[in-house]
Amino acid sequence: MSATRPKIKARPPTRPRLGKIGESVPRSDGTPKVMGEFAYASDLHAADMLWGHTLRSPHAHARIAEIDISQAVGMPGVHAVLTHADVPGRKTYGLEFTDQPVLAIDRVRYFGEPVAVVAAEHPEQARRAAEAIRVVYELLEPVADPERATEMEPLHPDRPTMGHGYRDDPRSNVVRHMVIRHGDPETAGDVTVDGVYEVGSQDQAFLGPESGLAIPDGEGGVDIYVATQWLHVDRDQVAPCLGLTVEQVRVHLAGVGGAFGGREDLSMQIHGALLALHTNRPVKFVYNREESFTGHVHRHPAKIWCEHRATRDGRITCVRMRILLDGGAYASSSTTVTSNAASFALGPYRVDNALIESTSVYTNNPPCGAMRGFGAVQTCFAAEAQMDRLAAELGIDPVELRLLNALAPGDYLPTGQLIDGALPTAEVIRRAAALEPPAPEGFPRDPIRLPGGAGNTTRGAGVHRGVGFAVGFKNICYSEGFDDSCAARVQLYADGSATVHCAATEVGQGVTDVILQVARTELGTDRITLAPHTTATVGSAGSASASRLTWMVSGAVRDACRAALEEQERREGGEVDVERVHHHRPTTPLDPETGQITGERAHVALAVAAMRAVVEVDIDLGLTRVVWVGTAQDVGKAINPQAVHGQIEGGTAQGLGLALMEEIQTRDGRIVNASFTDYLIPTALDMPPVTVVLVEDPEPDAPYGAKGVGEPPAIVSVAAIAAAVRDATGRALTRVPIRADDICL
Amino acid sequence: MEVLTPRSLDDALRLKAELPAARFVQGGTDVLVELNFDRSRPAALINLNEVAELRGFLRENGALVLGSGLTYAELMQPELATALPALAEASRTVGSPQIRNRGTIGGNLGTASPAGDALPPLLVESAQVEIASVRGRRALPLAEFLVGPKRNALEPDELVVSIRISPSGSRQTFMKVGPRNAMVIAVCSLALSVDRERGELRAAFGSAGPVTGLVTAPLDEAERFPAAVAAAASPIDDVRGTAAYRRHALRVLTGRALERCLA
Ligand SMILES: Cc1cc2nc3c(=O)[nH]c(=O)nc-3n(C[C@H](O)[C@H](O)[C@H](O)COP(=O)(O)OP(=O)(O)OC[C@H]3O[C@@H](n4cnc5c(N)ncnc54)[C@H](O)[C@@H]3O)c2cc1C
């Protein structure tokens, strides 16, 4: 039998498609990714390279009595077997507190925690050597229930989270406890609705697993090529653990296969560098899928208790909320997630009186940290469910109720911050509410377009349609006094062409094109080259996080381009090379006792989105199908409208996943569904068409008026889809992801 | 690892007799996952893709003989879909287009997972599994072939050549429940036929017991049949779903399947 190969059509030559600000520019990484030509971090290669492997804890909580590497070191192909004893510098690292061991020291606090690393000629040799390391564990009772964490033995007896200017809390295992007291929280209303809501732990589920390559420079330093979100902060965390200066560590961006917050914390960076310096050979790591689920932080599971009080005519008088976030074994960015959850807990509504208490705790569950939406996802789900309950209680249309209370410039956040930027809440509500969903499709129809989809479970029996509406908002840029900046460097040549350097990480969001569009616009030329993203040639760009990068990069590249033009003019031609650092306006911390602002603001700016979702639910089987989503989003100014649409669709897909299927399941702290067989993310058949309205209300302080757009869709979609399923089923559905059992049992 | 590629059935059987610890591979959609996750390390792989005797299907005295190398995509083609509609519907629920192009019915039997989607429709149609080895040939009813979760009745030197069915021509359907609308392992599944010739209601469920289970009842017991199917299952709680839900869903599915097939 002879195999016939399908003819692959030659790709039409791609003309560079250029564009300035406001024009839709096809993503420069789009074609290579679709053609399979994009080099991801997992494709990295260096001559003479070794393969790294991580030995991970099989227990969620245990004391390490002994680590015996003697057998592993002698195995074929093995060049190094390292434990905590081999970490030459600081033994711990972390984004907010250095509470996480590079390699476990005397105890392991979560399932999958790194205990030792191996470098060998072949990945399989490295894996087998890791298996041959004998670790004697003495099992400890895992702190698995966040509601009981404060009564259990402290997991970090040295309290690394204390004394950092946050509210002191004597209870054990508290990462951060914050209270926002606003107006008079005892204020009553004519009606009160309460509810308790839960959000499961979502995974970023990026397709490109953690990978990178560390190359010793022969002079004691190291170059790390890695898929990450913030090159400079990686460097700043890596160097002290290696006992090196930051100049001796250079971090370069390798092809990123998705991030969504999951690459803010380190994965292989220190391990790879340790092994590379130890063996004086390049060392590559690629996690497999199962390892990836333990190799990065997740979205915080949450439990939220709410009480909303309002007048008969629908004005909210007071909200009381208690938020509990399971931070898992290490702090990661839990403190900021705690604060964000609290800051945006009320939704984009005018509320004069509130008491919000937000706590994150240490447990032996998988560590949680940054994920798209960052605390606001959890509270939006709760707050919007409360708004619907209030609407039902008052007999007011849910959209009307939201309009009646819509937050606007001139109003105050519960932290006492005056909203002085753009926040078109009422407009996004009106625009989203005005979108016409498609008319219900009749029967018979292809089961693929019914709940249950390809499963062929219904021809229409049990199918109910439901419509949900939600509004969500959050901050843009880092908050609470963080001195955030972004650097860009422009080499402008005599012939008018230019090279732009910026360490902003392209994680698939399209920042590359934002940089190029700004440079084209400012320099008035298409002849622009973007230099590799690295710490070696330019200052920090900050993180691809907090919907901040478009704003910060636009400011830095704009400033550097303008400075370069000025400089060139001053010198009357020739080549110039300038670097500029852009800062957004400053913020200050919140008062630890009252949660009120201590200066003018704790947050830089806000962005809001409204969404209407239509679902069909098979109420007998508990199966769902999202039929259509219509959304209006406040984007300030769309630098690349096509990419903004992409972000909104992608964010909606991720929110749909959390609403209907995505959850990291644990038993006593151990992940039991660490695979794409059992951790399900939406497929093309689960994703509805999305009608998008971009509301362009320029942010006065932002370069070109542009706001970040990545997070709002992931926040609002969870709430909107859950509301639609409630509408279809008539059930309370206070937990996401909504399980079939919740609907039909 | 060595990959051996026999060009005929005899060669394949001889190789397997010589290397009983080797694994057959057809589409590889189960075997390669196992290898990648290091769940098994077979001595060698015997690639059956060049064994012509396992491909395609033929008709023999009114019976259909399905080669064990038939893919789901092939089972969905009109000729087979007309003769075995529930099997075609089940095939359509399998994985993604890529998996349906590679995955085979023989591989589904080889894996013998309680979630195997080809199994309930075959069971409802009283399929016979035709087995060969260097020692000779034998046939087993599918119900006897499936001996436990991921366990079948094959001896180490045996191979599944084909599946023999005398199509009942009865109204039949297949349904599968999963938490998303494509690419799922069944939380539970059901094939059902209303066999007027035999005067029987026949249902087979997947993912609701250690093996795919068959339940039959006289035609006039349709009303009690959903409860009977749910009662016959012995589901468990696992990461994919709860036992209570599975039982409930089987009841709903059976009711709906009866409606489809009695209409
Ligand atoms: C992404 C994905 C989605 C999937 N979705 C589904 C799904 O929806 N439903 C479903 O049922 N399955 C699904 N599967 C599992 C798999 O595709 C099926 O079980 C398929 O039928 C296996 O066929 P194969 O030819 O690929 O088997 P292989 O992987 O080649 O072999 C499977 C087993 O059968 C043995 N074997 C193969 N041929 C023979 C033979 N002739 N005689 C004896 N033993 C033999 C092999 O040794 C092996 O043990 C999925 C798998 C993947 C990777």
Tab-separated table of N, CA and C and ligand atoms in Angstrom, chain A residues 677, chain B residues 16 22-34 45-46 48-49 54 68-72 90-91 93-96 99-100 102-113 115-119 145 152 154 158-162 176 183-186, ligand 1:
chain	number	residue	atom	x	y	z
A	677	THR	N	-7.618	15.282	29.131
A	677	THR	CA	-8.694	14.294	29.053
A	677	THR	C	-9.762	14.625	30.093
B	16	LYS	N	3.356	-11.976	16.620
B	16	LYS	CA	2.763	-11.878	17.954
B	16	LYS	C	3.031	-13.162	18.749
B	22	ALA	N	4.659	-7.951	22.866
B	22	ALA	CA	4.541	-6.795	21.971
B	22	ALA	C	3.093	-6.307	21.946
B	23	ARG	N	2.913	-5.035	21.584
B	23	ARG	CA	1.554	-4.489	21.486
B	23	ARG	C	1.213	-4.238	20.033
B	24	PHE	N	-0.020	-4.601	19.661
B	24	PHE	CA	-0.513	-4.198	18.342
B	24	PHE	C	-0.798	-2.702	18.360
B	25	VAL	N	-0.605	-2.097	17.205
B	25	VAL	CA	-1.045	-0.718	17.084
B	25	VAL	C	-1.740	-0.549	15.742
B	26	GLN	N	-2.954	0.049	15.820
B	26	GLN	CA	-3.659	0.370	14.559
B	26	GLN	C	-3.652	1.884	14.403
B	27	GLY	N	-4.652	2.564	14.925
B	27	GLY	CA	-4.635	4.027	14.844
B	27	GLY	C	-3.639	4.633	15.827
B	28	GLY	N	-3.346	3.891	16.874
B	28	GLY	CA	-2.414	4.404	17.880
B	28	GLY	C	-3.019	5.432	18.816
B	29	THR	N	-4.311	5.688	18.707
B	29	THR	CA	-4.893	6.773	19.500
B	29	THR	C	-5.063	6.396	20.969
B	30	ASP	N	-4.992	5.141	21.296
B	30	ASP	CA	-4.886	4.716	22.696
B	30	ASP	C	-3.442	4.381	23.048
B	31	VAL	N	-2.790	3.609	22.186
B	31	VAL	CA	-1.439	3.130	22.516
B	31	VAL	C	-0.478	4.297	22.696
B	32	LEU	N	-0.532	5.280	21.798
B	32	LEU	CA	0.460	6.356	21.886
B	32	LEU	C	0.240	7.241	23.102
B	33	VAL	N	-1.015	7.374	23.503
B	33	VAL	CA	-1.277	8.126	24.735
B	33	VAL	C	-0.654	7.389	25.921
B	34	GLU	N	-0.843	6.086	25.939
B	34	GLU	CA	-0.254	5.281	27.024
B	34	GLU	C	1.253	5.411	27.065
B	45	LEU	N	6.269	-2.709	19.262
B	45	LEU	CA	4.957	-2.414	18.683
B	45	LEU	C	4.826	-3.196	17.385
B	46	ILE	N	3.681	-3.801	17.177
B	46	ILE	CA	3.407	-4.447	15.895
B	46	ILE	C	2.369	-3.590	15.185
B	48	LEU	N	-0.193	-2.688	12.604
B	48	LEU	CA	-1.109	-3.465	11.754
B	48	LEU	C	-1.605	-2.697	10.527
B	49	ASN	N	-1.090	-1.483	10.345
B	49	ASN	CA	-1.658	-0.646	9.288
B	49	ASN	C	-1.438	-1.176	7.878
B	54	LEU	N	-7.272	-6.709	7.465
B	54	LEU	CA	-7.996	-6.052	8.560
B	54	LEU	C	-8.765	-4.826	8.089
B	68	SER	N	-11.209	-5.217	11.588
B	68	SER	CA	-10.896	-4.535	12.849
B	68	SER	C	-10.170	-3.218	12.604
B	69	GLY	N	-9.684	-3.030	11.363
B	69	GLY	CA	-9.008	-1.776	11.037
B	69	GLY	C	-9.936	-0.693	10.518
B	70	LEU	N	-11.249	-0.943	10.555
B	70	LEU	CA	-12.194	0.098	10.105
B	70	LEU	C	-12.116	1.294	11.038
B	71	THR	N	-12.046	2.473	10.463
B	71	THR	CA	-11.994	3.678	11.289
B	71	THR	C	-13.406	4.209	11.528
B	72	TYR	N	-13.495	5.089	12.504
B	72	TYR	CA	-14.800	5.715	12.773
B	72	TYR	C	-15.285	6.495	11.569
B	90	ALA	N	-22.611	6.512	16.993
B	90	ALA	CA	-21.566	6.431	18.028
B	90	ALA	C	-20.242	6.922	17.467
B	91	SER	N	-19.954	6.545	16.234
B	91	SER	CA	-18.686	6.958	15.622
B	91	SER	C	-18.598	8.470	15.528
B	93	THR	N	-19.708	10.528	17.568
B	93	THR	CA	-19.444	11.151	18.871
B	93	THR	C	-17.983	11.011	19.284
B	94	VAL	N	-17.232	10.192	18.570
B	94	VAL	CA	-15.855	9.912	19.004
B	94	VAL	C	-14.952	11.107	18.704
B	95	GLY	N	-14.224	11.520	19.733
B	95	GLY	CA	-13.124	12.482	19.621
B	95	GLY	C	-13.364	13.614	18.658
B	96	SER	N	-12.358	13.842	17.828
B	96	SER	CA	-12.360	14.934	16.854
B	96	SER	C	-12.186	14.293	15.481
B	99	ILE	N	-9.159	12.076	15.289
B	99	ILE	CA	-9.271	10.794	15.990
B	99	ILE	C	-10.171	9.856	15.190
B	100	ARG	N	-11.222	10.390	14.609
B	100	ARG	CA	-12.132	9.529	13.822
B	100	ARG	C	-11.449	9.015	12.555
B	102	ARG	N	-8.251	8.211	12.439
B	102	ARG	CA	-7.203	7.257	12.824
B	102	ARG	C	-7.735	6.115	13.683
B	103	GLY	N	-8.621	6.415	14.601
B	103	GLY	CA	-9.079	5.430	15.578
B	103	GLY	C	-9.886	4.331	14.900
B	104	THR	N	-9.688	3.095	15.369
B	104	THR	CA	-10.360	1.957	14.741
B	104	THR	C	-11.251	1.218	15.728
B	105	ILE	N	-12.113	0.460	15.155
B	105	ILE	CA	-13.032	-0.357	15.935
B	105	ILE	C	-12.260	-1.467	16.659
B	106	GLY	N	-11.217	-2.002	15.980
B	106	GLY	CA	-10.385	-3.030	16.619
B	106	GLY	C	-9.648	-2.464	17.822
B	107	GLY	N	-9.201	-1.224	17.704
B	107	GLY	CA	-8.513	-0.588	18.819
B	107	GLY	C	-9.456	-0.379	19.998
B	108	ASN	N	-10.711	-0.048	19.690
B	108	ASN	CA	-11.708	0.134	20.745
B	108	ASN	C	-11.942	-1.177	21.502
B	109	LEU	N	-11.974	-2.289	20.739
B	109	LEU	CA	-12.120	-3.603	21.372
B	109	LEU	C	-10.862	-3.985	22.138
B	110	GLY	N	-9.707	-3.641	21.554
B	110	GLY	CA	-8.444	-3.959	22.205
B	110	GLY	C	-8.343	-3.269	23.553
B	111	THR	N	-8.738	-2.020	23.593
B	111	THR	CA	-8.672	-1.259	24.842
B	111	THR	C	-9.760	-1.716	25.814
B	112	ALA	N	-10.925	-2.071	25.279
B	112	ALA	CA	-12.025	-2.602	26.086
B	112	ALA	C	-12.366	-1.702	27.272
B	113	SER	N	-12.318	-0.394	27.036
B	113	SER	CA	-12.682	0.537	28.104
B	113	SER	C	-14.189	0.514	28.298
B	115	ALA	N	-15.798	2.927	28.663
B	115	ALA	CA	-16.251	4.130	27.958
B	115	ALA	C	-16.122	4.002	26.444
B	116	GLY	N	-15.683	2.864	25.944
B	116	GLY	CA	-15.507	2.702	24.497
B	116	GLY	C	-16.832	2.918	23.780
B	117	ASP	N	-16.863	3.850	22.860
B	117	ASP	CA	-18.145	4.234	22.259
B	117	ASP	C	-18.640	3.263	21.206
B	118	ALA	N	-17.746	2.465	20.629
B	118	ALA	CA	-18.214	1.499	19.629
B	118	ALA	C	-18.908	0.315	20.297
B	119	LEU	N	-18.619	0.126	21.575
B	119	LEU	CA	-19.056	-1.120	22.210
B	119	LEU	C	-20.572	-1.221	22.416
B	145	PHE	N	-16.388	-11.364	25.246
B	145	PHE	CA	-15.060	-10.796	24.933
B	145	PHE	C	-14.658	-9.759	25.986
B	152	ASN	N	-9.925	-7.709	28.077
B	152	ASN	CA	-10.698	-8.513	27.139
B	152	ASN	C	-10.209	-9.950	27.178
B	154	LEU	N	-8.738	-11.791	25.005
B	154	LEU	CA	-7.668	-12.215	24.102
B	154	LEU	C	-6.545	-12.898	24.860
B	158	GLU	N	-3.135	-13.594	20.464
B	158	GLU	CA	-4.319	-13.437	19.602
B	158	GLU	C	-4.510	-12.009	19.085
B	159	LEU	N	-5.254	-11.969	18.000
B	159	LEU	CA	-5.521	-10.709	17.314
B	159	LEU	C	-7.004	-10.663	16.929
B	160	VAL	N	-7.603	-9.509	16.967
B	160	VAL	CA	-8.982	-9.361	16.491
B	160	VAL	C	-8.928	-9.104	14.990
B	161	VAL	N	-9.509	-10.024	14.234
B	161	VAL	CA	-9.504	-9.876	12.779
B	161	VAL	C	-10.698	-9.037	12.337
B	162	SER	N	-11.847	-9.383	12.891
B	162	SER	CA	-13.058	-8.727	12.406
B	162	SER	C	-14.181	-8.858	13.419
B	176	LYS	N	-24.598	9.931	23.874
B	176	LYS	CA	-23.462	9.987	24.808
B	176	LYS	C	-23.482	11.300	25.576
B	183	MET	N	-15.557	16.025	21.768
B	183	MET	CA	-14.274	15.603	22.340
B	183	MET	C	-14.372	15.285	23.826
B	184	VAL	N	-15.268	14.377	24.165
B	184	VAL	CA	-15.347	13.966	25.569
B	184	VAL	C	-15.337	12.457	25.675
B	185	ILE	N	-14.811	12.016	26.796
B	185	ILE	CA	-14.985	10.622	27.168
B	185	ILE	C	-16.370	10.554	27.792
B	186	ALA	N	-17.122	9.518	27.446
B	186	ALA	CA	-18.500	9.430	27.923
B	186	ALA	C	-18.567	9.468	29.447
C	1	LIG	C1	-8.153	12.846	21.768
C	1	LIG	C2	-8.783	11.488	21.872
C	1	LIG	C3	-10.151	11.389	21.903
C	1	LIG	C4	-10.756	10.144	22.011
C	1	LIG	N1	-12.111	10.097	22.041
C	1	LIG	C5	-12.712	8.880	22.148
C	1	LIG	C6	-14.128	8.800	22.174
C	1	LIG	O1	-14.823	9.813	22.096
C	1	LIG	N2	-14.688	7.572	22.312
C	1	LIG	C7	-13.936	6.439	22.397
C	1	LIG	O2	-14.492	5.356	22.501
C	1	LIG	N3	-12.588	6.503	22.383
C	1	LIG	C8	-11.969	7.681	22.244
C	1	LIG	N4	-10.604	7.744	22.232
C	1	LIG	C9	-9.847	6.498	22.390
C	1	LIG	C10	-9.464	5.812	21.066
C	1	LIG	O3	-9.452	6.730	20.012
C	1	LIG	C11	-10.398	4.676	20.710
C	1	LIG	O4	-10.411	3.718	21.728
C	1	LIG	C12	-9.996	4.018	19.393
C	1	LIG	O5	-10.999	3.142	18.996
C	1	LIG	C13	-8.691	3.250	19.478
C	1	LIG	O6	-8.382	2.760	18.203
C	1	LIG	P1	-6.902	2.765	17.637
C	1	LIG	O7	-6.943	2.106	16.319
C	1	LIG	O8	-6.323	4.095	17.662
C	1	LIG	O9	-6.215	1.825	18.726
C	1	LIG	P2	-4.697	1.646	19.110
C	1	LIG	O10	-4.258	2.735	19.989
C	1	LIG	O11	-3.880	1.362	17.914
C	1	LIG	O12	-4.836	0.318	19.960
C	1	LIG	C14	-5.638	0.264	21.101
C	1	LIG	C15	-5.503	-1.079	21.806
C	1	LIG	O13	-6.032	-2.103	21.018
C	1	LIG	C16	-5.045	-3.073	20.717
C	1	LIG	N5	-5.328	-3.499	19.347
C	1	LIG	C17	-5.383	-2.728	18.252
C	1	LIG	N6	-5.752	-3.443	17.193
C	1	LIG	C18	-5.910	-4.705	17.619
C	1	LIG	C19	-6.287	-5.930	16.986
C	1	LIG	N7	-6.567	-5.978	15.693
C	1	LIG	N8	-6.375	-7.025	17.752
C	1	LIG	C20	-6.106	-6.988	19.066
C	1	LIG	N9	-5.764	-5.885	19.711
C	1	LIG	C21	-5.665	-4.757	19.000
C	1	LIG	C22	-3.746	-2.390	20.905
C	1	LIG	O14	-2.714	-3.289	21.198
C	1	LIG	C23	-4.068	-1.494	22.067
C	1	LIG	O15	-4.036	-2.224	23.252
C	1	LIG	C24	-9.972	8.969	22.104
C	1	LIG	C25	-8.586	9.065	22.074
C	1	LIG	C26	-7.984	10.313	21.952
C	1	LIG	C27	-6.493	10.399	21.910
